[in-house]
């Protein structure tokens, strides 16, 4: 086992064990209270630039599957756990979490007191930090955490939005389209008229697209910087603006397009 440390900008340091890629990762440290859905968290574009600590005490016990992605691949800057399950017990699993982290070059740390970390973040707010397996002194790691650029003013949407417009189909994700069909909320034969939706991708989760499709929508997805005229050109029945990562303050282009759409 390779030792790792999580160093925070306020001087707090947690020792643990490396899981996934060895090396160094940095970002804004946040926590997630979900009991399940760690793969969805890992691939959620909203977490771009952030290192996520899971409060659930054991992570990885049902492995990973291609059908549970929320984007084309992992988006988190790092991953923090109390305990990583050594086994994956799930008939849907295609691999273990350990292998998934290694395959996708995600720097992760386990054996961390995530309860203590969560209480700290809850009372003090999110803070910058690094996970590293490098032979750094604790003081040096803390100083490096202090030098990480804050997320305020960063346009992270540009890193996660789609490069080109496309029309969503359920078989476009990495999973089995027939399996996606098992979760359809309504019978498509009962839909008298499908609705055409123009969606801005500011870091949209795939499950949003799956749900809109299940409810009878044909979703046309556009990059975040697309002019409003491109969306209006398809004569949509509705406009959807997704959520996304980081600080919305620098997204002047998004504000301008939204104003034009609702004018």
PDB file of C-alpha atoms in Angstrom:
ATOM      1  CA  UNK A   1       0.000   0.000   0.000  1.00  0.00           C
ATOM      2  CA  UNK A   2       1.216   3.474  -0.887  1.00  0.00           C
ATOM      3  CA  UNK A   3       0.712   6.217   1.652  1.00  0.00           C
ATOM      4  CA  UNK A   4      -1.033   9.418   0.639  1.00  0.00           C
ATOM      5  CA  UNK A   5      -1.948  12.672   2.329  1.00  0.00           C
ATOM      6  CA  UNK A   6      -4.748  15.181   1.923  1.00  0.00           C
ATOM      7  CA  UNK A   7      -3.517  18.673   2.792  1.00  0.00           C
ATOM      8  CA  UNK A   8      -5.903  21.632   3.126  1.00  0.00           C
ATOM      9  CA  UNK A   9      -5.175  25.327   2.847  1.00  0.00           C
ATOM     10  CA  UNK A  10      -6.149  25.946   6.493  1.00  0.00           C
ATOM     11  CA  UNK A  11      -3.280  23.733   7.701  1.00  0.00           C
ATOM     12  CA  UNK A  12      -5.270  20.544   8.287  1.00  0.00           C
ATOM     13  CA  UNK A  13      -3.720  17.328   6.983  1.00  0.00           C
ATOM     14  CA  UNK A  14      -5.165  13.817   6.749  1.00  0.00           C
ATOM     15  CA  UNK A  15      -3.068  10.713   6.221  1.00  0.00           C
ATOM     16  CA  UNK A  16      -4.421   7.791   4.233  1.00  0.00           C
ATOM     17  CA  UNK A  17      -3.739   5.222   1.548  1.00  0.00           C
ATOM     18  CA  UNK A  18      -3.497   5.867  -2.184  1.00  0.00           C
ATOM     19  CA  UNK A  19      -6.115   4.371  -4.477  1.00  0.00           C
ATOM     20  CA  UNK A  20      -6.103   4.825  -8.224  1.00  0.00           C
ATOM     21  CA  UNK A  21      -3.377   6.838  -9.899  1.00  0.00           C
ATOM     22  CA  UNK A  22      -0.349   7.742  -7.814  1.00  0.00           C
ATOM     23  CA  UNK A  23       0.872  11.305  -7.964  1.00  0.00           C
ATOM     24  CA  UNK A  24      -0.739  14.612  -7.116  1.00  0.00           C
ATOM     25  CA  UNK A  25      -4.174  16.165  -7.609  1.00  0.00           C
ATOM     26  CA  UNK A  26      -5.447  19.556  -6.537  1.00  0.00           C
ATOM     27  CA  UNK A  27      -8.762  21.339  -6.405  1.00  0.00           C
ATOM     28  CA  UNK A  28     -11.566  22.623  -4.245  1.00  0.00           C
ATOM     29  CA  UNK A  29     -12.487  20.053  -1.576  1.00  0.00           C
ATOM     30  CA  UNK A  30     -16.223  19.416  -1.132  1.00  0.00           C
ATOM     31  CA  UNK A  31     -18.331  16.606   0.295  1.00  0.00           C
ATOM     32  CA  UNK A  32     -21.227  14.521  -0.994  1.00  0.00           C
ATOM     33  CA  UNK A  33     -23.720  12.794   1.315  1.00  0.00           C
ATOM     34  CA  UNK A  34     -25.110  10.242  -1.153  1.00  0.00           C
ATOM     35  CA  UNK A  35     -25.300   6.677   0.153  1.00  0.00           C
ATOM     36  CA  UNK A  36     -25.002   5.318  -3.398  1.00  0.00           C
ATOM     37  CA  UNK A  37     -24.200   6.752  -6.800  1.00  0.00           C
ATOM     38  CA  UNK A  38     -20.458   7.253  -6.463  1.00  0.00           C
ATOM     39  CA  UNK A  39     -19.971   6.530 -10.163  1.00  0.00           C
ATOM     40  CA  UNK A  40     -22.501   9.214 -11.030  1.00  0.00           C
ATOM     41  CA  UNK A  41     -20.583  11.592  -8.758  1.00  0.00           C
ATOM     42  CA  UNK A  42     -17.258  10.755 -10.409  1.00  0.00           C
ATOM     43  CA  UNK A  43     -18.659  11.485 -13.879  1.00  0.00           C
ATOM     44  CA  UNK A  44     -20.811  14.510 -12.986  1.00  0.00           C
ATOM     45  CA  UNK A  45     -19.527  17.589 -14.883  1.00  0.00           C
ATOM     46  CA  UNK A  46     -20.726  19.768 -11.991  1.00  0.00           C
ATOM     47  CA  UNK A  47     -17.741  18.486  -9.993  1.00  0.00           C
ATOM     48  CA  UNK A  48     -15.136  19.624 -12.514  1.00  0.00           C
ATOM     49  CA  UNK A  49     -12.209  21.153 -10.628  1.00  0.00           C
ATOM     50  CA  UNK A  50     -13.320  19.702  -7.302  1.00  0.00           C
ATOM     51  CA  UNK A  51     -12.097  16.858  -5.105  1.00  0.00           C
ATOM     52  CA  UNK A  52     -15.108  15.060  -3.649  1.00  0.00           C
ATOM     53  CA  UNK A  53     -15.211  13.424  -0.225  1.00  0.00           C
ATOM     54  CA  UNK A  54     -17.943  10.802   0.145  1.00  0.00           C
ATOM     55  CA  UNK A  55     -19.560  10.728   3.598  1.00  0.00           C
ATOM     56  CA  UNK A  56     -20.834   7.155   3.160  1.00  0.00           C
ATOM     57  CA  UNK A  57     -18.344   5.034   5.164  1.00  0.00           C
ATOM     58  CA  UNK A  58     -17.770   2.414   2.456  1.00  0.00           C
ATOM     59  CA  UNK A  59     -17.478   3.141  -1.249  1.00  0.00           C
ATOM     60  CA  UNK A  60     -17.103   0.739  -4.162  1.00  0.00           C
ATOM     61  CA  UNK A  61     -19.003  -2.310  -2.923  1.00  0.00           C
ATOM     62  CA  UNK A  62     -21.135  -2.568  -6.074  1.00  0.00           C
ATOM     63  CA  UNK A  63     -18.371  -1.773  -8.556  1.00  0.00           C
ATOM     64  CA  UNK A  64     -18.882   0.281 -11.703  1.00  0.00           C
ATOM     65  CA  UNK A  65     -20.936  -0.225 -14.844  1.00  0.00           C
ATOM     66  CA  UNK A  66     -20.935   1.462 -18.234  1.00  0.00           C
ATOM     67  CA  UNK A  67     -24.629   2.290 -17.866  1.00  0.00           C
ATOM     68  CA  UNK A  68     -24.225   4.603 -14.867  1.00  0.00           C
ATOM     69  CA  UNK A  69     -22.052   7.324 -16.400  1.00  0.00           C
ATOM     70  CA  UNK A  70     -23.286  10.917 -16.333  1.00  0.00           C
ATOM     71  CA  UNK A  71     -20.808  12.041 -19.012  1.00  0.00           C
ATOM     72  CA  UNK A  72     -18.120  10.629 -21.296  1.00  0.00           C
ATOM     73  CA  UNK A  73     -15.735  10.045 -18.396  1.00  0.00           C
ATOM     74  CA  UNK A  74     -14.649  11.114 -14.908  1.00  0.00           C
ATOM     75  CA  UNK A  75     -14.843  14.826 -14.126  1.00  0.00           C
ATOM     76  CA  UNK A  76     -13.623  15.102 -10.529  1.00  0.00           C
ATOM     77  CA  UNK A  77     -10.146  16.406  -9.732  1.00  0.00           C
ATOM     78  CA  UNK A  78      -9.736  13.864  -6.923  1.00  0.00           C
ATOM     79  CA  UNK A  79     -11.696  11.406  -4.784  1.00  0.00           C
ATOM     80  CA  UNK A  80     -11.717  10.931  -0.997  1.00  0.00           C
ATOM     81  CA  UNK A  81     -13.120   7.929   0.916  1.00  0.00           C
ATOM     82  CA  UNK A  82     -13.247   6.470   4.408  1.00  0.00           C
ATOM     83  CA  UNK A  83     -13.052   2.880   3.184  1.00  0.00           C
ATOM     84  CA  UNK A  84     -12.788   1.455  -0.322  1.00  0.00           C
ATOM     85  CA  UNK A  85     -14.467  -1.931  -0.666  1.00  0.00           C
ATOM     86  CA  UNK A  86     -12.005  -4.606  -1.827  1.00  0.00           C
ATOM     87  CA  UNK A  87     -14.775  -6.439  -3.703  1.00  0.00           C
ATOM     88  CA  UNK A  88     -17.602  -5.536  -6.073  1.00  0.00           C
ATOM     89  CA  UNK A  89     -20.809  -7.522  -5.577  1.00  0.00           C
ATOM     90  CA  UNK A  90     -23.253  -6.580  -8.316  1.00  0.00           C
ATOM     91  CA  UNK A  91     -24.505  -8.501 -11.345  1.00  0.00           C
ATOM     92  CA  UNK A  92     -24.362  -5.289 -13.398  1.00  0.00           C
ATOM     93  CA  UNK A  93     -20.753  -4.482 -12.515  1.00  0.00           C
ATOM     94  CA  UNK A  94     -18.233  -4.475 -15.341  1.00  0.00           C
ATOM     95  CA  UNK A  95     -15.240  -3.620 -13.138  1.00  0.00           C
ATOM     96  CA  UNK A  96     -14.142  -2.646  -9.641  1.00  0.00           C
ATOM     97  CA  UNK A  97     -13.879   0.936  -8.452  1.00  0.00           C
ATOM     98  CA  UNK A  98     -10.166   0.424  -7.818  1.00  0.00           C
ATOM     99  CA  UNK A  99      -9.517  -0.557 -11.440  1.00  0.00           C
ATOM    100  CA  UNK A 100     -11.763   2.228 -12.703  1.00  0.00           C
ATOM    101  CA  UNK A 101      -9.798   4.867 -10.796  1.00  0.00           C
ATOM    102  CA  UNK A 102      -6.511   3.514 -12.122  1.00  0.00           C
ATOM    103  CA  UNK A 103      -7.762   3.219 -15.699  1.00  0.00           C
ATOM    104  CA  UNK A 104      -8.962   6.823 -15.742  1.00  0.00           C
ATOM    105  CA  UNK A 105      -5.941   8.305 -13.919  1.00  0.00           C
ATOM    106  CA  UNK A 106      -7.942   9.537 -10.939  1.00  0.00           C
ATOM    107  CA  UNK A 107      -5.886  10.352  -7.850  1.00  0.00           C
ATOM    108  CA  UNK A 108      -7.811   9.091  -4.824  1.00  0.00           C
ATOM    109  CA  UNK A 109      -7.214   8.560  -1.120  1.00  0.00           C
ATOM    110  CA  UNK A 110      -8.879   6.158   1.300  1.00  0.00           C
ATOM    111  CA  UNK A 111      -8.640   5.492   5.058  1.00  0.00           C
ATOM    112  CA  UNK A 112      -9.431   9.164   5.671  1.00  0.00           C
ATOM    113  CA  UNK A 113     -11.590  10.310   8.590  1.00  0.00           C
ATOM    114  CA  UNK A 114     -14.278  11.664   6.284  1.00  0.00           C
ATOM    115  CA  UNK A 115     -16.570  12.417   9.230  1.00  0.00           C
ATOM    116  CA  UNK A 116     -14.008  14.849  10.620  1.00  0.00           C
ATOM    117  CA  UNK A 117     -13.360  16.288   7.163  1.00  0.00           C
ATOM    118  CA  UNK A 118     -17.058  16.804   6.484  1.00  0.00           C
ATOM    119  CA  UNK A 119     -17.610  18.570   9.810  1.00  0.00           C
ATOM    120  CA  UNK A 120     -14.675  20.839   9.004  1.00  0.00           C
ATOM    121  CA  UNK A 121     -15.989  21.696   5.537  1.00  0.00           C
ATOM    122  CA  UNK A 122     -19.508  22.184   6.878  1.00  0.00           C
ATOM    123  CA  UNK A 123     -18.360  24.706   9.480  1.00  0.00           C
ATOM    124  CA  UNK A 124     -15.547  26.417   7.555  1.00  0.00           C
ATOM    125  CA  UNK A 125     -16.784  26.092   3.979  1.00  0.00           C
ATOM    126  CA  UNK A 126     -15.114  24.504   0.986  1.00  0.00           C
ATOM    127  CA  UNK A 127     -11.373  24.980   0.769  1.00  0.00           C
ATOM    128  CA  UNK A 128      -8.499  24.254  -1.555  1.00  0.00           C
ATOM    129  CA  UNK A 129      -6.465  21.111  -1.066  1.00  0.00           C
ATOM    130  CA  UNK A 130      -4.154  18.557  -2.605  1.00  0.00           C
ATOM    131  CA  UNK A 131      -3.971  14.768  -2.544  1.00  0.00           C
ATOM    132  CA  UNK A 132      -0.444  13.509  -3.063  1.00  0.00           C
ATOM    133  CA  UNK A 133       1.619  10.348  -2.862  1.00  0.00           C
ATOM    134  CA  UNK A 134       4.815  12.319  -3.414  1.00  0.00           C
ATOM    135  CA  UNK A 135       7.327  12.400  -0.584  1.00  0.00           C
ATOM    136  CA  UNK A 136       6.338  15.865   0.591  1.00  0.00           C
ATOM    137  CA  UNK A 137       6.603  17.197   4.090  1.00  0.00           C
ATOM    138  CA  UNK A 138       3.215  18.073   5.542  1.00  0.00           C
ATOM    139  CA  UNK A 139       4.173  21.740   5.760  1.00  0.00           C
ATOM    140  CA  UNK A 140       5.182  21.762   2.107  1.00  0.00           C
ATOM    141  CA  UNK A 141       1.922  20.110   1.037  1.00  0.00           C
ATOM    142  CA  UNK A 142      -0.100  22.681   2.969  1.00  0.00           C
ATOM    143  CA  UNK A 143       1.817  25.532   1.344  1.00  0.00           C
ATOM    144  CA  UNK A 144       1.093  24.040  -2.084  1.00  0.00           C
ATOM    145  CA  UNK A 145      -2.610  23.873  -1.216  1.00  0.00           C
ATOM    146  CA  UNK A 146      -2.559  27.595  -0.450  1.00  0.00           C
ATOM    147  CA  UNK A 147      -1.224  28.377  -3.928  1.00  0.00           C
ATOM    148  CA  UNK A 148      -4.061  26.650  -5.808  1.00  0.00           C
ATOM    149  CA  UNK A 149      -6.067  29.143  -7.843  1.00  0.00           C
ATOM    150  CA  UNK A 150      -9.520  29.742  -6.324  1.00  0.00           C
ATOM    151  CA  UNK A 151     -12.562  28.779  -8.378  1.00  0.00           C
ATOM    152  CA  UNK A 152     -14.033  32.267  -8.174  1.00  0.00           C
ATOM    153  CA  UNK A 153     -13.917  33.842 -11.608  1.00  0.00           C
ATOM    154  CA  UNK A 154     -13.019  30.622 -13.440  1.00  0.00           C
ATOM    155  CA  UNK A 155     -15.103  29.621 -16.454  1.00  0.00           C
ATOM    156  CA  UNK A 156     -15.114  25.838 -15.995  1.00  0.00           C
ATOM    157  CA  UNK A 157     -18.068  25.421 -18.346  1.00  0.00           C
ATOM    158  CA  UNK A 158     -15.705  25.710 -21.309  1.00  0.00           C
ATOM    159  CA  UNK A 159     -13.986  22.507 -20.138  1.00  0.00           C
ATOM    160  CA  UNK A 160     -17.129  20.375 -19.889  1.00  0.00           C
ATOM    161  CA  UNK A 161     -19.557  21.583 -22.555  1.00  0.00           C
ATOM    162  CA  UNK A 162     -20.022  19.549 -25.731  1.00  0.00           C
ATOM    163  CA  UNK A 163     -17.799  20.655 -28.641  1.00  0.00           C
ATOM    164  CA  UNK A 164     -20.559  20.513 -31.255  1.00  0.00           C
ATOM    165  CA  UNK A 165     -24.376  20.419 -31.362  1.00  0.00           C
ATOM    166  CA  UNK A 166     -26.008  16.995 -31.394  1.00  0.00           C
ATOM    167  CA  UNK A 167     -29.359  15.274 -30.962  1.00  0.00           C
ATOM    168  CA  UNK A 168     -29.443  12.990 -27.926  1.00  0.00           C
ATOM    169  CA  UNK A 169     -30.276   9.306 -28.286  1.00  0.00           C
ATOM    170  CA  UNK A 170     -30.354   6.886 -25.367  1.00  0.00           C
ATOM    171  CA  UNK A 171     -27.885   4.603 -27.135  1.00  0.00           C
ATOM    172  CA  UNK A 172     -25.317   7.422 -27.262  1.00  0.00           C
ATOM    173  CA  UNK A 173     -24.169   6.786 -23.695  1.00  0.00           C
ATOM    174  CA  UNK A 174     -21.686   4.084 -22.764  1.00  0.00           C
ATOM    175  CA  UNK A 175     -24.299   1.647 -21.586  1.00  0.00           C
ATOM    176  CA  UNK A 176     -26.804  -0.735 -23.098  1.00  0.00           C
ATOM    177  CA  UNK A 177     -29.785   1.099 -24.572  1.00  0.00           C
ATOM    178  CA  UNK A 178     -32.108  -1.773 -23.689  1.00  0.00           C
ATOM    179  CA  UNK A 179     -31.106  -1.389 -20.055  1.00  0.00           C
ATOM    180  CA  UNK A 180     -31.854   2.317 -20.201  1.00  0.00           C
ATOM    181  CA  UNK A 181     -35.293   1.358 -21.460  1.00  0.00           C
ATOM    182  CA  UNK A 182     -35.956  -0.517 -18.235  1.00  0.00           C
ATOM    183  CA  UNK A 183     -36.052   2.845 -16.449  1.00  0.00           C
ATOM    184  CA  UNK A 184     -38.439   4.551 -18.877  1.00  0.00           C
ATOM    185  CA  UNK A 185     -41.070   6.381 -16.842  1.00  0.00           C
ATOM    186  CA  UNK A 186     -43.867   6.350 -19.401  1.00  0.00           C
ATOM    187  CA  UNK A 187     -44.897   4.213 -22.329  1.00  0.00           C
ATOM    188  CA  UNK A 188     -43.678   5.964 -25.472  1.00  0.00           C
ATOM    189  CA  UNK A 189     -46.714   4.653 -27.376  1.00  0.00           C
ATOM    190  CA  UNK A 190     -48.887   6.936 -25.231  1.00  0.00           C
ATOM    191  CA  UNK A 191     -47.039  10.034 -26.476  1.00  0.00           C
ATOM    192  CA  UNK A 192     -49.197  11.705 -29.120  1.00  0.00           C
ATOM    193  CA  UNK A 193     -46.630  14.341 -30.075  1.00  0.00           C
ATOM    194  CA  UNK A 194     -42.959  14.415 -29.216  1.00  0.00           C
ATOM    195  CA  UNK A 195     -41.641  17.768 -28.059  1.00  0.00           C
ATOM    196  CA  UNK A 196     -38.554  19.368 -29.554  1.00  0.00           C
ATOM    197  CA  UNK A 197     -36.279  20.785 -26.853  1.00  0.00           C
ATOM    198  CA  UNK A 198     -33.210  22.973 -27.367  1.00  0.00           C
ATOM    199  CA  UNK A 199     -30.789  22.467 -24.469  1.00  0.00           C
ATOM    200  CA  UNK A 200     -27.757  24.508 -23.503  1.00  0.00           C
ATOM    201  CA  UNK A 201     -24.985  22.252 -22.202  1.00  0.00           C
ATOM    202  CA  UNK A 202     -23.231  24.056 -19.344  1.00  0.00           C
ATOM    203  CA  UNK A 203     -22.141  20.706 -17.902  1.00  0.00           C
ATOM    204  CA  UNK A 204     -25.276  18.631 -18.267  1.00  0.00           C
ATOM    205  CA  UNK A 205     -25.675  15.196 -16.704  1.00  0.00           C
ATOM    206  CA  UNK A 206     -26.734  12.464 -19.087  1.00  0.00           C
ATOM    207  CA  UNK A 207     -29.597  11.417 -16.843  1.00  0.00           C
ATOM    208  CA  UNK A 208     -31.280  14.743 -17.511  1.00  0.00           C
ATOM    209  CA  UNK A 209     -31.220  13.867 -21.204  1.00  0.00           C
ATOM    210  CA  UNK A 210     -32.468  10.349 -20.494  1.00  0.00           C
ATOM    211  CA  UNK A 211     -35.411  11.655 -18.463  1.00  0.00           C
ATOM    212  CA  UNK A 212     -36.409  14.264 -21.020  1.00  0.00           C
ATOM    213  CA  UNK A 213     -36.315  11.592 -23.711  1.00  0.00           C
ATOM    214  CA  UNK A 214     -38.398   9.238 -21.572  1.00  0.00           C
ATOM    215  CA  UNK A 215     -41.044  11.943 -21.204  1.00  0.00           C
ATOM    216  CA  UNK A 216     -41.384  12.301 -24.961  1.00  0.00           C
ATOM    217  CA  UNK A 217     -38.825  14.961 -25.832  1.00  0.00           C
ATOM    218  CA  UNK A 218     -36.366  15.060 -28.708  1.00  0.00           C
ATOM    219  CA  UNK A 219     -33.451  16.944 -27.176  1.00  0.00           C
ATOM    220  CA  UNK A 220     -31.135  19.015 -29.362  1.00  0.00           C
ATOM    221  CA  UNK A 221     -28.018  19.799 -27.307  1.00  0.00           C
ATOM    222  CA  UNK A 222     -25.948  22.915 -28.004  1.00  0.00           C
ATOM    223  CA  UNK A 223     -22.511  24.011 -26.749  1.00  0.00           C
ATOM    224  CA  UNK A 224     -22.550  26.649 -24.023  1.00  0.00           C
ATOM    225  CA  UNK A 225     -21.265  29.374 -26.350  1.00  0.00           C
ATOM    226  CA  UNK A 226     -23.764  28.777 -29.157  1.00  0.00           C
ATOM    227  CA  UNK A 227     -25.687  31.932 -30.085  1.00  0.00           C
ATOM    228  CA  UNK A 228     -29.342  31.983 -29.124  1.00  0.00           C
ATOM    229  CA  UNK A 229     -30.241  32.151 -32.807  1.00  0.00           C
ATOM    230  CA  UNK A 230     -28.927  28.603 -33.283  1.00  0.00           C
ATOM    231  CA  UNK A 231     -31.392  27.291 -30.711  1.00  0.00           C
ATOM    232  CA  UNK A 232     -34.297  29.301 -32.097  1.00  0.00           C
ATOM    233  CA  UNK A 233     -33.524  28.053 -35.603  1.00  0.00           C
ATOM    234  CA  UNK A 234     -34.830  24.567 -34.786  1.00  0.00           C
ATOM    235  CA  UNK A 235     -38.170  26.103 -33.669  1.00  0.00           C
ATOM    236  CA  UNK A 236     -38.176  24.353 -30.281  1.00  0.00           C
ATOM    237  CA  UNK A 237     -41.216  23.785 -28.108  1.00  0.00           C
ATOM    238  CA  UNK A 238     -39.046  24.571 -25.105  1.00  0.00           C
ATOM    239  CA  UNK A 239     -35.606  25.750 -24.000  1.00  0.00           C
ATOM    240  CA  UNK A 240     -33.550  23.994 -21.311  1.00  0.00           C
ATOM    241  CA  UNK A 241     -30.553  25.535 -19.552  1.00  0.00           C
ATOM    242  CA  UNK A 242     -28.508  22.964 -17.644  1.00  0.00           C
ATOM    243  CA  UNK A 243     -26.544  23.420 -14.461  1.00  0.00           C
ATOM    244  CA  UNK A 244     -22.766  23.169 -14.489  1.00  0.00           C
ATOM    245  CA  UNK A 245     -19.522  23.607 -12.560  1.00  0.00           C
ATOM    246  CA  UNK A 246     -17.754  26.561 -11.030  1.00  0.00           C
ATOM    247  CA  UNK A 247     -18.562  30.229 -10.711  1.00  0.00           C
ATOM    248  CA  UNK A 248     -21.396  31.531 -12.934  1.00  0.00           C
ATOM    249  CA  UNK A 249     -20.111  35.125 -12.692  1.00  0.00           C
ATOM    250  CA  UNK A 250     -17.792  34.958 -15.745  1.00  0.00           C
ATOM    251  CA  UNK A 251     -20.463  33.451 -18.014  1.00  0.00           C
ATOM    252  CA  UNK A 252     -21.391  36.726 -19.698  1.00  0.00           C
ATOM    253  CA  UNK A 253     -22.162  34.923 -22.950  1.00  0.00           C
ATOM    254  CA  UNK A 254     -24.680  32.658 -21.204  1.00  0.00           C
ATOM    255  CA  UNK A 255     -26.463  35.606 -19.619  1.00  0.00           C
ATOM    256  CA  UNK A 256     -26.652  37.435 -22.940  1.00  0.00           C
ATOM    257  CA  UNK A 257     -28.063  34.392 -24.723  1.00  0.00           C
ATOM    258  CA  UNK A 258     -30.613  33.740 -21.970  1.00  0.00           C
ATOM    259  CA  UNK A 259     -31.816  37.332 -22.197  1.00  0.00           C
ATOM    260  CA  UNK A 260     -32.260  37.002 -25.943  1.00  0.00           C
ATOM    261  CA  UNK A 261     -34.198  33.753 -25.550  1.00  0.00           C
ATOM    262  CA  UNK A 262     -36.696  35.196 -23.065  1.00  0.00           C
ATOM    263  CA  UNK A 263     -36.993  38.620 -24.676  1.00  0.00           C
TER     264      UNK A 263
END
